[in-house]
Every structure is written in C-alpha cells, then in structure tokens.
Tab-separated table of C-alpha atoms and ligand atoms in Angstrom:
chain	number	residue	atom	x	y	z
A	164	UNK	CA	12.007	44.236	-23.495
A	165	UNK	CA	13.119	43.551	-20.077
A	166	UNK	CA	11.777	46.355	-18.041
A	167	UNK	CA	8.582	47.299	-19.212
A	168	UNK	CA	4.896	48.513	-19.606
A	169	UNK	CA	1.986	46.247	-20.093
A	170	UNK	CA	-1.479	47.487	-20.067
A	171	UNK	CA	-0.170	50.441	-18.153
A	172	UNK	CA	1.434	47.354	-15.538
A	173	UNK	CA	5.045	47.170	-15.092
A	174	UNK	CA	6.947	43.949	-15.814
A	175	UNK	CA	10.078	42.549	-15.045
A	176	UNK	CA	10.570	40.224	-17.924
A	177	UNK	CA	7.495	38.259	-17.666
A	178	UNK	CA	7.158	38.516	-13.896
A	179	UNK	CA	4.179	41.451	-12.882
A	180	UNK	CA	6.133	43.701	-10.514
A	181	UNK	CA	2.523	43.664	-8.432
A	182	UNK	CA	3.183	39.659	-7.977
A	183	UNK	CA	6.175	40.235	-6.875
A	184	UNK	CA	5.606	42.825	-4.204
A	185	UNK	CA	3.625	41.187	-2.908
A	186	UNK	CA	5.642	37.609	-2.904
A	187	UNK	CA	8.785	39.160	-1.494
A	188	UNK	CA	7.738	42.396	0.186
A	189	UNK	CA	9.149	45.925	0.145
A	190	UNK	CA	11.082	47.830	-0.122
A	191	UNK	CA	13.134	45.175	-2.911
A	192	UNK	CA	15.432	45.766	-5.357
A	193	UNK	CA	14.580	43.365	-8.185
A	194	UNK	CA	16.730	42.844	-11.561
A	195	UNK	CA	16.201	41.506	-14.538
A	196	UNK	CA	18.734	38.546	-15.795
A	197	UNK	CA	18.201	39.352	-19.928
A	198	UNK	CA	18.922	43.083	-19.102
A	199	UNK	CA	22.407	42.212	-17.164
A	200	UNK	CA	23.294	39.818	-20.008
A	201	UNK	CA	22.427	42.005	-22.959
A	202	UNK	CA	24.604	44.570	-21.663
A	203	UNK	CA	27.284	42.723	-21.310
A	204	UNK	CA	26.791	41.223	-24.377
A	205	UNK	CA	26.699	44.184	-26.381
A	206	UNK	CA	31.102	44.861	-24.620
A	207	UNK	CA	32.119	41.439	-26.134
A	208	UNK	CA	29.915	41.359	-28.979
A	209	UNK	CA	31.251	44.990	-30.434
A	210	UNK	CA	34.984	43.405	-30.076
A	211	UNK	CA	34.417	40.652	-31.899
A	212	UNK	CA	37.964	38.773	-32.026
A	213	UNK	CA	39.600	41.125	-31.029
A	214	UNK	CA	41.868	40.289	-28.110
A	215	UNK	CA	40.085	42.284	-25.249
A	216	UNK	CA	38.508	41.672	-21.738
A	217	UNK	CA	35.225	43.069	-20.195
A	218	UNK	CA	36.146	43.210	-16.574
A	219	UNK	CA	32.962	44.181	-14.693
A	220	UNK	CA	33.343	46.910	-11.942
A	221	UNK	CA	32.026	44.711	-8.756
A	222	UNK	CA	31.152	48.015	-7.145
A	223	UNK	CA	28.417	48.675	-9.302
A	224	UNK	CA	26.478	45.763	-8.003
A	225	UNK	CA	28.666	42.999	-6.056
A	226	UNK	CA	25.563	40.207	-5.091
A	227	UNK	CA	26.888	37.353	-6.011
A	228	UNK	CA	23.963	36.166	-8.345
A	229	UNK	CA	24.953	39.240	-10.743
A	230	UNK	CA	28.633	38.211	-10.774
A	231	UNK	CA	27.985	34.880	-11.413
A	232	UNK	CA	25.884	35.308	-14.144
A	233	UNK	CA	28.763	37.807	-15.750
A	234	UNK	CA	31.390	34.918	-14.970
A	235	UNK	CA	29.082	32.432	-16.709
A	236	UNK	CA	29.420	34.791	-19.893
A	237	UNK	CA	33.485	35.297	-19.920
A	238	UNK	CA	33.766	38.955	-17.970
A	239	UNK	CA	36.525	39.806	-16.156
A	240	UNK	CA	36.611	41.669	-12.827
A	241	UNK	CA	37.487	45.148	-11.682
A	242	UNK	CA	37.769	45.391	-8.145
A	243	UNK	CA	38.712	47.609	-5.048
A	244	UNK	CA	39.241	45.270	-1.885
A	245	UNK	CA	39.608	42.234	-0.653
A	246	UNK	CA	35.596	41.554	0.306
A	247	UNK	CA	35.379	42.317	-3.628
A	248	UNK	CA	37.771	39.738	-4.399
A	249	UNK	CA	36.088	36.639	-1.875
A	250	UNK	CA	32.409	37.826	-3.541
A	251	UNK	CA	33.593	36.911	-7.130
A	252	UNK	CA	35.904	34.260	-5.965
A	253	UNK	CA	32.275	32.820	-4.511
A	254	UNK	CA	30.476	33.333	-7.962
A	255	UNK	CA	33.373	31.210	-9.325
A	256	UNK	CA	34.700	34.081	-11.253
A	257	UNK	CA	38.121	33.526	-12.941
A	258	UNK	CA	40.838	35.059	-10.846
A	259	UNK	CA	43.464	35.175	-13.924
A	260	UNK	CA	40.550	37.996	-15.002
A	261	UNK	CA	40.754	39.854	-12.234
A	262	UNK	CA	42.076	43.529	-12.231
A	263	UNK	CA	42.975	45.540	-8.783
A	264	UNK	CA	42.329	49.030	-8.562
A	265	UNK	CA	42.144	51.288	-5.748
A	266	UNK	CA	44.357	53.993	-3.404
A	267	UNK	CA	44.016	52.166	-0.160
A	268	UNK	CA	45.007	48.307	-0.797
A	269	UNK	CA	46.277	46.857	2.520
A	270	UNK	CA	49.135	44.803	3.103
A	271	UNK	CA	46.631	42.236	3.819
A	272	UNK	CA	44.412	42.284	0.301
A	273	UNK	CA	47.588	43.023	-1.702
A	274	UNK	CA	48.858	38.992	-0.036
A	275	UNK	CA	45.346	37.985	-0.714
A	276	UNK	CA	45.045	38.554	-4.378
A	277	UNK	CA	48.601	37.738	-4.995
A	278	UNK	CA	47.929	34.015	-3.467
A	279	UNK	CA	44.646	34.121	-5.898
A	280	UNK	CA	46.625	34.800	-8.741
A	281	UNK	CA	44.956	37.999	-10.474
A	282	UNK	CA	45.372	39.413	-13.564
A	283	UNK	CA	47.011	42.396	-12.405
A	284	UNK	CA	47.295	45.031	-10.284
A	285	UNK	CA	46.319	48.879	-11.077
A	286	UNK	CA	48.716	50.335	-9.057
A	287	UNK	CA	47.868	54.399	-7.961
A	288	UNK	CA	50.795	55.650	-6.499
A	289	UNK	CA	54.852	54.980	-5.667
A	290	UNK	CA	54.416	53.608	-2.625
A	291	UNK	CA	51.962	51.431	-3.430
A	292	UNK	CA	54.386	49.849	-5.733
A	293	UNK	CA	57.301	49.328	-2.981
A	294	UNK	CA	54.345	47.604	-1.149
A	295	UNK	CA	53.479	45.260	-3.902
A	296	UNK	CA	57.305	44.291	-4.423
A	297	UNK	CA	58.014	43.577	-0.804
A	298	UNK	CA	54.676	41.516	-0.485
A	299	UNK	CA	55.766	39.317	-3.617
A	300	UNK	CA	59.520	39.084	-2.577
A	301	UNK	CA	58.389	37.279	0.476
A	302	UNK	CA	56.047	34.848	-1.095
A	303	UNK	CA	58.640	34.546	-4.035
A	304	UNK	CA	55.832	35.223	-6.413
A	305	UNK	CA	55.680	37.852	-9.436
A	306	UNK	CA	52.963	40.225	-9.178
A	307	UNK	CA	51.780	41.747	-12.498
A	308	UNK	CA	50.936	45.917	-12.345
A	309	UNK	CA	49.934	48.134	-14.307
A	310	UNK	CA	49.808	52.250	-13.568
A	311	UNK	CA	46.543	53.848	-13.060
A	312	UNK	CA	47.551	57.181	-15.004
A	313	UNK	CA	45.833	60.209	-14.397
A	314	UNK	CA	45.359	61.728	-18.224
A	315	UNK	CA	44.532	65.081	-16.674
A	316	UNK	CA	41.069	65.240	-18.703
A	317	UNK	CA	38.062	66.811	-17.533
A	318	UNK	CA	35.301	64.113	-17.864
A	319	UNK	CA	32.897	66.725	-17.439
A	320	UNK	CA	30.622	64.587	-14.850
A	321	UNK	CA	29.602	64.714	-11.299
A	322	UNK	CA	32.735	66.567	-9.501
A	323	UNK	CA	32.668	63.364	-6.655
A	324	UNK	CA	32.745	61.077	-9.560
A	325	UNK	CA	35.182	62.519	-12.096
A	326	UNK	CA	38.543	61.068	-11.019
A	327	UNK	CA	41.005	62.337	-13.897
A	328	UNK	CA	41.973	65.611	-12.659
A	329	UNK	CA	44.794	66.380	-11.342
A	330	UNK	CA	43.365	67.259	-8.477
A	331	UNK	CA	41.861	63.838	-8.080
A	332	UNK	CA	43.318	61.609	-5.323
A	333	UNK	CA	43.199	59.105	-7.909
A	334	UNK	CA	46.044	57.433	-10.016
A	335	UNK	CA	49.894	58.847	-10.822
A	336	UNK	CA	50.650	62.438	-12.971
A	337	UNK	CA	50.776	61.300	-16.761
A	338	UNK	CA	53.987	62.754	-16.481
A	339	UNK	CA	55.466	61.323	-14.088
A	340	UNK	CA	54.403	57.985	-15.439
A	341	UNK	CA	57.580	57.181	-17.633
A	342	UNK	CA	59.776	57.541	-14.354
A	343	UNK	CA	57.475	55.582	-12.476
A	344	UNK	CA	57.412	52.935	-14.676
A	345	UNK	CA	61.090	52.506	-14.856
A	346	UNK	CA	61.042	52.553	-11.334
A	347	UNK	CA	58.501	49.754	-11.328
A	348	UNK	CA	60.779	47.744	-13.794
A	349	UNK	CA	64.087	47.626	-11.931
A	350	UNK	CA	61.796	46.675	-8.194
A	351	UNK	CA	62.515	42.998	-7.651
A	352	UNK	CA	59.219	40.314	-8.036
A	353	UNK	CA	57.212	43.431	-10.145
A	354	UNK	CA	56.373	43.133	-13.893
A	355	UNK	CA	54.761	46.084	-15.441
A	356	UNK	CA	52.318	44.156	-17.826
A	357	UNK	CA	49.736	47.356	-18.213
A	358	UNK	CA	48.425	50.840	-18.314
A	359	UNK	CA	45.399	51.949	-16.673
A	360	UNK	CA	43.200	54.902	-16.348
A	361	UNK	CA	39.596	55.613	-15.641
A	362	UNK	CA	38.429	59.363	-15.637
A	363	UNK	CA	34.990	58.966	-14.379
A	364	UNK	CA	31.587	57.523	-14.215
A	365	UNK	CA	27.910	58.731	-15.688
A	366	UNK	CA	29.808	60.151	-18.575
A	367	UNK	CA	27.891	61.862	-21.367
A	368	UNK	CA	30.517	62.655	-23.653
A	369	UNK	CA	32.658	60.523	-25.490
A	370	UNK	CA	35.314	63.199	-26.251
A	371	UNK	CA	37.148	63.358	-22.939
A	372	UNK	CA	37.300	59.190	-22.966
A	373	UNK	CA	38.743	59.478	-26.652
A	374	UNK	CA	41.801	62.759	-25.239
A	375	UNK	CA	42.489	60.196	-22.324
A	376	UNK	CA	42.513	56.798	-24.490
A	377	UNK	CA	44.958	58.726	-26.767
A	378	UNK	CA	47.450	60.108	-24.114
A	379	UNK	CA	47.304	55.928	-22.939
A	380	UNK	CA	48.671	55.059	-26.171
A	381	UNK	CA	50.924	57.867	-26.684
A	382	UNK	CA	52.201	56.905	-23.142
A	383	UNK	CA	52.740	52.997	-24.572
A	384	UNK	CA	54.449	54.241	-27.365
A	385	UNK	CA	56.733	56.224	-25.473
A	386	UNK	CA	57.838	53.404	-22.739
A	387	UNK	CA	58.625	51.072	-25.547
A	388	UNK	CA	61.937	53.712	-26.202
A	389	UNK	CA	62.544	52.854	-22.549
A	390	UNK	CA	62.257	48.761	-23.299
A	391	UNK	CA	58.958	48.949	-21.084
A	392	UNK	CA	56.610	46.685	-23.018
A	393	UNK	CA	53.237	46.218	-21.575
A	394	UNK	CA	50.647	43.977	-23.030
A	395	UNK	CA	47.407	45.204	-22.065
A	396	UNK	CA	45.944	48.598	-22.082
A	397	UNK	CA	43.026	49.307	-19.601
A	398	UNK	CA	40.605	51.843	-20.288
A	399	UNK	CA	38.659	52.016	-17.427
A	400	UNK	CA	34.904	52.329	-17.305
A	401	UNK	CA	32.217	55.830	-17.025
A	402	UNK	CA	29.714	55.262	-19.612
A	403	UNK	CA	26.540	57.072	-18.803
A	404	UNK	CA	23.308	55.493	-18.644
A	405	UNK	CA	20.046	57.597	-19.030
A	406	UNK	CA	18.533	57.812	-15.731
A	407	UNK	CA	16.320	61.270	-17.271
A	408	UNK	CA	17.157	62.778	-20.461
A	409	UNK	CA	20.818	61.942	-20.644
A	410	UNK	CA	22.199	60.601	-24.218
A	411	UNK	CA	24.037	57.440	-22.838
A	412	UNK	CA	27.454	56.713	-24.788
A	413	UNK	CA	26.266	52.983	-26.403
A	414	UNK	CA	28.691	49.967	-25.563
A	415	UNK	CA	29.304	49.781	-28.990
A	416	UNK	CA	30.408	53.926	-29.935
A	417	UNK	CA	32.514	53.695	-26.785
A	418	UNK	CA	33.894	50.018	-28.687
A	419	UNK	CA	34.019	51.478	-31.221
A	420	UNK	CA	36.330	54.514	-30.261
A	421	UNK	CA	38.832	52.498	-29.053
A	422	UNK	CA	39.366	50.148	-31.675
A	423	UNK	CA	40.254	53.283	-34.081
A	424	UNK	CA	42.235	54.620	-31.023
A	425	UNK	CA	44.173	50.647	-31.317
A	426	UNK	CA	43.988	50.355	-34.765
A	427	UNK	CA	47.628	50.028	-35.272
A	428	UNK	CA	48.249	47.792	-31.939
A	429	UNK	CA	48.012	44.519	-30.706
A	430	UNK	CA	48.047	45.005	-26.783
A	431	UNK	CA	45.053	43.504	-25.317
A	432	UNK	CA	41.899	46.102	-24.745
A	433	UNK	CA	40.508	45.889	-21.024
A	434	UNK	CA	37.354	47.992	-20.014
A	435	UNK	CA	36.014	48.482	-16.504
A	436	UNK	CA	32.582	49.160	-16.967
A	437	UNK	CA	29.706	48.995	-13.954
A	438	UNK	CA	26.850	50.630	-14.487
A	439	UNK	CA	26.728	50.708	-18.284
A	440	UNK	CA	25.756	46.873	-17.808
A	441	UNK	CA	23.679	46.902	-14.415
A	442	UNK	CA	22.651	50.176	-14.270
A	443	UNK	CA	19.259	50.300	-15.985
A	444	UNK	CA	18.915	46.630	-15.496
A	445	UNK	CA	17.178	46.903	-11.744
A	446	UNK	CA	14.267	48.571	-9.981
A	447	UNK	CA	13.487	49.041	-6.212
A	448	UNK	CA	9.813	48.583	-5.203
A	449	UNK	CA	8.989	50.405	-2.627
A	450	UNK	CA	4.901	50.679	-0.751
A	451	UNK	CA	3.375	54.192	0.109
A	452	UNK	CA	2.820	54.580	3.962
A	453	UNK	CA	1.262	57.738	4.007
A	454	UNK	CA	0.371	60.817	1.826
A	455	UNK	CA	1.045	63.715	3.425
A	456	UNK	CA	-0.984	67.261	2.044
A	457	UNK	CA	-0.057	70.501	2.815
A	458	UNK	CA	-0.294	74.020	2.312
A	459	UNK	CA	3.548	74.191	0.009
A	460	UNK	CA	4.006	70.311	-0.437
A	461	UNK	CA	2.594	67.552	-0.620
A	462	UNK	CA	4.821	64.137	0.504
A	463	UNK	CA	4.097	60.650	-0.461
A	464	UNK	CA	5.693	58.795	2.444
A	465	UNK	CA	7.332	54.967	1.556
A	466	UNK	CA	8.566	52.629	3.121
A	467	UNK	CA	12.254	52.759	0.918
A	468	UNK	CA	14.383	55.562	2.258
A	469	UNK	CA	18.347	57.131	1.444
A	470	UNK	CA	19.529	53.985	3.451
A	471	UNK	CA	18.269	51.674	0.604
A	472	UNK	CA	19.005	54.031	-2.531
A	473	UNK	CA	21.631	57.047	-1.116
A	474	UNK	CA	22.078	58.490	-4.595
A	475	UNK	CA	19.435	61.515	-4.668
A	476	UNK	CA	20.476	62.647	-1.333
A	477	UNK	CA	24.177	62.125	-1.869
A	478	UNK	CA	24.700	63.524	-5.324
A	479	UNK	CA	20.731	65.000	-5.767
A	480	UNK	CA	20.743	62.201	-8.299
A	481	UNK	CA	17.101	61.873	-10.551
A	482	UNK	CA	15.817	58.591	-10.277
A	483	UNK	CA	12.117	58.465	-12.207
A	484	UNK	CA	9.728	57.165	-9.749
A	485	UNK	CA	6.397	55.806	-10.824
A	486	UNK	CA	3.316	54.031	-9.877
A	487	UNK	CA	3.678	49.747	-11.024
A	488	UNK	CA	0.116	50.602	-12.203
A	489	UNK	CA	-0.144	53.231	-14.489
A	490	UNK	CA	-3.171	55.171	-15.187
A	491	UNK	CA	-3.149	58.209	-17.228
A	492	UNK	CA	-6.776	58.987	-17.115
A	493	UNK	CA	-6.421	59.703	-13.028
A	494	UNK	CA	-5.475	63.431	-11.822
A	495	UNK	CA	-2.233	63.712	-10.726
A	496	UNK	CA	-0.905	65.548	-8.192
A	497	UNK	CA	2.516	67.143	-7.098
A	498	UNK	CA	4.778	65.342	-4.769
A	499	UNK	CA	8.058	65.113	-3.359
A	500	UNK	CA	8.685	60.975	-2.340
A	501	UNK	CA	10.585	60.700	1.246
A	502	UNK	CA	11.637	57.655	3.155
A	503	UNK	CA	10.965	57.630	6.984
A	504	UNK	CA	14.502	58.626	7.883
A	505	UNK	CA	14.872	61.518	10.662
A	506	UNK	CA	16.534	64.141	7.998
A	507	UNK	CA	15.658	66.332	5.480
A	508	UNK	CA	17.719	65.132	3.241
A	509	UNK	CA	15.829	61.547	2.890
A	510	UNK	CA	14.047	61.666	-0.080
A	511	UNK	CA	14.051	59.555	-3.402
A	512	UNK	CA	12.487	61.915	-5.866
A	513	UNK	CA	11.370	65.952	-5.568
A	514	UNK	CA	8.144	67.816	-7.314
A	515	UNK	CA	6.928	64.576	-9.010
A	516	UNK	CA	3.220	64.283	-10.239
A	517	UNK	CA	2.151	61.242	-9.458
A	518	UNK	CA	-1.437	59.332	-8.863
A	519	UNK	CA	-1.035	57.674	-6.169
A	520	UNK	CA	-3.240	56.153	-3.108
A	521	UNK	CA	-1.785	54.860	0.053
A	522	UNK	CA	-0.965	51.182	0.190
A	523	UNK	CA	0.405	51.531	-3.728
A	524	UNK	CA	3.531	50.517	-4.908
A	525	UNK	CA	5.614	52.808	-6.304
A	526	UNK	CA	8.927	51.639	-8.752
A	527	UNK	CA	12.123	53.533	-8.363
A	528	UNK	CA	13.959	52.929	-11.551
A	529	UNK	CA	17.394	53.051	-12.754
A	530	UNK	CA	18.922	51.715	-9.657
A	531	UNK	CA	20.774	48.257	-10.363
A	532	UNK	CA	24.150	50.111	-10.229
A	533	UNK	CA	25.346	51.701	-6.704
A	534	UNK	CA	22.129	51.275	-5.618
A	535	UNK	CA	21.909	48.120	-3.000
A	536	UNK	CA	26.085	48.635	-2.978
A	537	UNK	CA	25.889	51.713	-1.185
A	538	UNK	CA	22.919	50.662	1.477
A	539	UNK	CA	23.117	50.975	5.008
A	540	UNK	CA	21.532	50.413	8.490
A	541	UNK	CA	21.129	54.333	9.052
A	542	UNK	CA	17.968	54.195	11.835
A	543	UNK	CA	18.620	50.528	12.093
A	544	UNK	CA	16.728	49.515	9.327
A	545	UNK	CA	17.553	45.840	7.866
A	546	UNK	CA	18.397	46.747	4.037
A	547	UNK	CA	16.126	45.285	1.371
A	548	UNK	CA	16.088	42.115	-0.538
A	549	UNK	CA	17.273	41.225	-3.722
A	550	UNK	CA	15.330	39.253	-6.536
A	551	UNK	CA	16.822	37.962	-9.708
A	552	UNK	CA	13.770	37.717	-12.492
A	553	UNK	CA	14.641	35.085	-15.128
A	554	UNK	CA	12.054	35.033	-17.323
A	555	UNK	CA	9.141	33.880	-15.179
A	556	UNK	CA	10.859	33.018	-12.545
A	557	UNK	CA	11.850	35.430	-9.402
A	558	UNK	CA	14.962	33.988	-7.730
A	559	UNK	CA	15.802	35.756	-3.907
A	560	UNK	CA	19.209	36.558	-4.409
A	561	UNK	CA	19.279	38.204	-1.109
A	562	UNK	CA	17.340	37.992	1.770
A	563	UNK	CA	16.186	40.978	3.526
A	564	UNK	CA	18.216	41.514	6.861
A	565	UNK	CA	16.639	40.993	9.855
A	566	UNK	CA	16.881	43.059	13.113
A	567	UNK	CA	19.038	40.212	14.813
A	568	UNK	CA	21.589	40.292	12.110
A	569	UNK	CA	21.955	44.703	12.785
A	570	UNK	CA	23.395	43.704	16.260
A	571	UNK	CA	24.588	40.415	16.221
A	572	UNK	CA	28.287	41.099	16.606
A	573	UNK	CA	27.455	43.779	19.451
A	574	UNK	CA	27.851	43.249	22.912
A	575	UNK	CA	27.146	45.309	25.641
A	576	UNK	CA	29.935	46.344	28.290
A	577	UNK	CA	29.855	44.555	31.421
B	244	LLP	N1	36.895	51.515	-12.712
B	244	LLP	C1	37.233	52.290	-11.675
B	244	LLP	C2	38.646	52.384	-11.288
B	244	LLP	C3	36.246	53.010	-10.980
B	244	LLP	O1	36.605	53.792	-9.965
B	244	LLP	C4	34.880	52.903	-11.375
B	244	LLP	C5	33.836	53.636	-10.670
B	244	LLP	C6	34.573	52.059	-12.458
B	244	LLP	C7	35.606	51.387	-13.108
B	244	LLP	C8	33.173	51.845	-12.935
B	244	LLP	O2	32.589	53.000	-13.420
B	244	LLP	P1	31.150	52.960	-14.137
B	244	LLP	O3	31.299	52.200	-15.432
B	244	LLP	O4	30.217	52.263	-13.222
B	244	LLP	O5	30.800	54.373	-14.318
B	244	LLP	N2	28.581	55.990	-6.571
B	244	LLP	C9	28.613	56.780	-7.781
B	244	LLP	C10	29.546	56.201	-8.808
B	244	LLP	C11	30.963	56.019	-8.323
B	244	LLP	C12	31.866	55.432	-9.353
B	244	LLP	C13	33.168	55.054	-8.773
B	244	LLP	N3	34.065	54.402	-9.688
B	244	LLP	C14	27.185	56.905	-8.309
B	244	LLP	O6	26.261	56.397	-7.662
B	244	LLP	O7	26.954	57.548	-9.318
C-alpha cells in the first residue's frame, strides 16, 4: 500500500501525512515513489519481451524527480515543447526515447530536438512536415516522423479532453493519411518511421482504444502496398484512473488489447501514458483557515485554491477530499471546500460531509497527474511544494515559490 489508512491516519508509504504537514507546510503536493514505480511497472511488465516502449507523457507531471525516477526504470518520453524536452534532458532521460507530439512545435523546438537526437517526431499536420524537412535539410540531419492520425473514434470522455474527432484540432484525417505519408516520403531529410494516434485521456472504455488501434494497423497494412514501411506503431495514452467510482482500464487489459490487436506484427508497440502511472500516485495537503456556516452552505475555507489544483473548476472534476485524521465516530457536516481566490468558481470539492475543525489538514487525493502541471500565480500566490516520499524518507522535490521569484523578471517603466 502506498497511499493509505492507518488507525484512521493517512500515510504516504511509511511517512504520517500529519509529520509531513507540518515539516514542509501547506498547501504541498506530496507523492509517493513505490506508487510511480508500480505503475510503470505494471506497462513493461505486461509486455514482457515484447519489443515495445513506455514513453511517459511529461505533461502529466514534468518535476524532474518523477522523470528521473521513470528514466531510472527504462521509460521513454512523450512530450509537447521544448521546456518538456530540457526537463527530461535534466533527469538524464534517454533522448533516442523521446517522442514529439503536439500542433504548435516552433521552428525553434523542432532544431532543438533534432540536435538532441529524439526518437521521433509525431507530426499533426502538412505543414508541419514541410517545417520538419526544411529544419533537417539545413542541419543535414534526418529527422524521423511519424503521423498523429486522427481514427475518427469517439473516446467517449471529457469533450476538452477527447482529441479523436474529427472535429478535434488534433492530428491528420485517417484518410488523408496514405497521401500524406507519401508526401512525407518523397520530402528530402524526412523518414516516416511511425504511426501515431491518441484519442483521449480519463478513458473508461476500452472499446473506442481497441476501433482506433485497429484502423492504426489497417492503416500500416495499407502503406506497405505504397512501399511505406514504418517500424513502430504508437498508441497514444487515455487510460482512466478512478478518481470516484470510475472502473479504470488496468495497464495490463489495455496491454493486453494491443498485443491481440499486434499479434501478427513485429513493429515496435509505443504507449503514451500520463496519468495512468502518476495519477493516483500523489496527494495535495492543504490546512483549513476558516469554517464558514450559513443559512444554504456551509464552506470550509483552505489554504489550497484552483491555482494549485485547476481541475474541479476547469472541467468540475471530483477529487475526494478528506480529513488526514479520520474519525468516523464524529458528526459530520455538509460542506463545499473553497480556496481563497476572488471567484466563484474556486473551489476543490462541492456538498462534502466532512468533520472537520479549523487548523486541520485536509488531503485532496488523486492529484499527481495535471495537478502541480497546470498551477499558476492567479492572486499572486507562490505555487506549492513538492515532496517525494521514499519509504520513510520525504525528499523536497520542489520548493515552494516565494513572492520574490512572482516578480523577479518584472520591471517597472521608467
Ligand atoms: N499523448 C498525447 C498526445 C496527449 O495529448 C496526452 C494527454 C497523453 C499522451 C497522455 O494522456 P493520459 O494518459 O494522461 O490520459 N488536463 C486534463 C488532461 C489533458 C490530457 C492531454 N493529453 C485533465 O486534467 O484531465
């Protein structure tokens, strides 16, 4: 167990997540090392031998602790920008295991990555590609693509995070990817080494991956009439993670799947997976300020707000909140949890019953993936720390910004 109950206290690994509020302060996110590693584990572990790569979506959670410890254990990396690529370059991750995806790669990070020497890039439209040839032409380098195809499935998830619609801005038409390819194969310093899709994220069902990993090698089979031979197939990432009462899809169904889907074939298997493997592997501790009774609602005030965690105002996202000390026995009352933001829509968790007095700490859970990632300074507030828990140990993997770092590079006008 890695995140868990004892005598109604919660522990990170062996660490009491009372010890370490009050070592490090709140509001911190704090992960556990076991959790990260298990997940990722359970990727490699389901392929076996089977030639395959785990590349870890950076996005999910980029400090550089978490990549390091996935670079330690053979992962890959799926990235979006350049500030992606210099993070895992500084956890010493392997750069020849480094996918590119994205719509918006700049002159500048396409030159970057192609000095680094990455795997490959996932390239999302035609111009993109005329981009990626001219870059290489002029350093006389090849650069390795694959398409990002859009399967045209309905992932059935969050409509901002369901990408494989045609309506999404994301990847190139499924049909239009023979032409494109061909294209890609005749533009000088490009070799198309791979296919690539990824329909979504926090996906429930495993049928819509399965339609989209089948039109992938349906696609391979048909560019191989054309001569187009790739040599990897990517299958993006999405796996849901139960944040409520969700039925996650386990590493090793989704594994699983694709090894029937690849039965027959001996391209290499890439995955993109982010918050399958950090996901449920982190909580934020966060200290009630006030509670707040009234005649409709009652508020427990703390002291994290939708800077720190953005995901239940930005998608109404459930994140279960509860007290680091448990006690049944107590009455509990109704509350909705708010930061100290100036807008409604700065809260972390509506109509929860809770026991709680003021001073508490309070454990916001299921928030190692896009969590920290998608922090900001809204009403200048430093973000959090970090804290890697290794057994007994807590490591700060971040410390928490201070108000001098919010406007060091300002200046005021003369
Ligand atoms: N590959 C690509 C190309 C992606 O766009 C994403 C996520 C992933 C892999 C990783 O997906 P995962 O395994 O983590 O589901 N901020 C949203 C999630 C946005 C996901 C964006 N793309 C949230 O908080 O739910």
């Amino acid at each position: 167990m890695t995140i868990h109950r004892k005598s109604g206290e919660l522990y990170i690994e062996d660490k009491a997540a009372s010890d370490i509020a009050e070592e490090f302060g709140t509001p911190c996110y704090v992960y556990s090392r076991s959790s990260v590693e298990t997940n990722f584990n359970r990727f490699k572990n389901a392929f076996g031998e089977r030639k395959s790569l785990v590349c870890y979506a950076v996005k999910a959670n980029s400090n550089i602790a978490i990549i390091k410890i996935l670079a330690q254990l053979g992962s890959g990396f799926d990235i979006v920008s350049g500030g992606e690529l210099s993070r895992v370059l500084a956890a010493e991750g392997d750069p020849s295991k480094i996918v590119f995806s994205g719509v918006g790669k700049t002159h500048a990070e396409i030159k970057y990555a192609l000095q680094k020497k990455i795997k490959c890039f996932n390239v999302e439209s035609e111009s993109e590609l005329y981009r990626i040839s001219d870059i290489a032409k002029e350093m006389n380098i090849a650069a390795n693509i694959s398409l990002r195809v859009n399967p045209d499935v309905d992932a059935k998830t969050h409509p901002y995070i369901s990408t494989g619609l045609k309506e999404n801005k994301f990847g190139v038409d499924v049909n239009d990817a023979t032409r494109l390819y061909k294209v890609a194969a005749e533009l000088p310093n490009i070799v198309p080494t791979g296919i690539d899709c990824h329909i979504g994220s926090q996906l429930t069902d495993i049928a819509p991956m399965r339609d989209a990993a089948l039109k992938m090698v349906e696609l391979t089979d048909k560019l191989i009439t054309e001569n187009i031979v790739i040599d990897h197939i990517d299958f993006g990432g999405g796996l849901g993670i139960q944040y409520q009462n969700e039925t996650p899809i386990h590493q090793e169904l989704f594994v699983e799947m694709l090894l029937e889907v690849m039965s027959e074939r001996e391209q290499e298997i890439l995955v993109e997976p982010g918050r399958s493997i950090v996901g449920n592997s982190g909580v934020l501790l966060t200290k009630v300020e006030y509670l707040k009774h009234g005649s409709n609602k009652n508020f427990i005030v703390v002291d994290a707000a939708m800077n720190d965690l953005a995901r239940p105002s930005l998608y109404n996202a459930y994140h279960h909140i509860d007290s680091i000390r448990r006690d049944e026995n107590k009455p509990a009352k109704r509350y909705d949890i708010v930061g100290p933001i100036c807008e409604t829509g700065d809260f972390l968790g509506k109509d929860r019953d809770l026991y709680v007095n003021e001073g508490d700490i309070l454990a916001i859970h299921s928030v190692g993936a896009y969590g920290m990632t998608m922090s900001s300074n809204y009403n200048s507030r430093g973000r959090a720390s970090e804290i890697l828990i290794d057994d007994t140990h807590a490591h700060i993997i971040r410390k928490r910004e201070s108000v001098d770092e919010l406007f060091h590079n300002e200046r005021t006008a003369p």
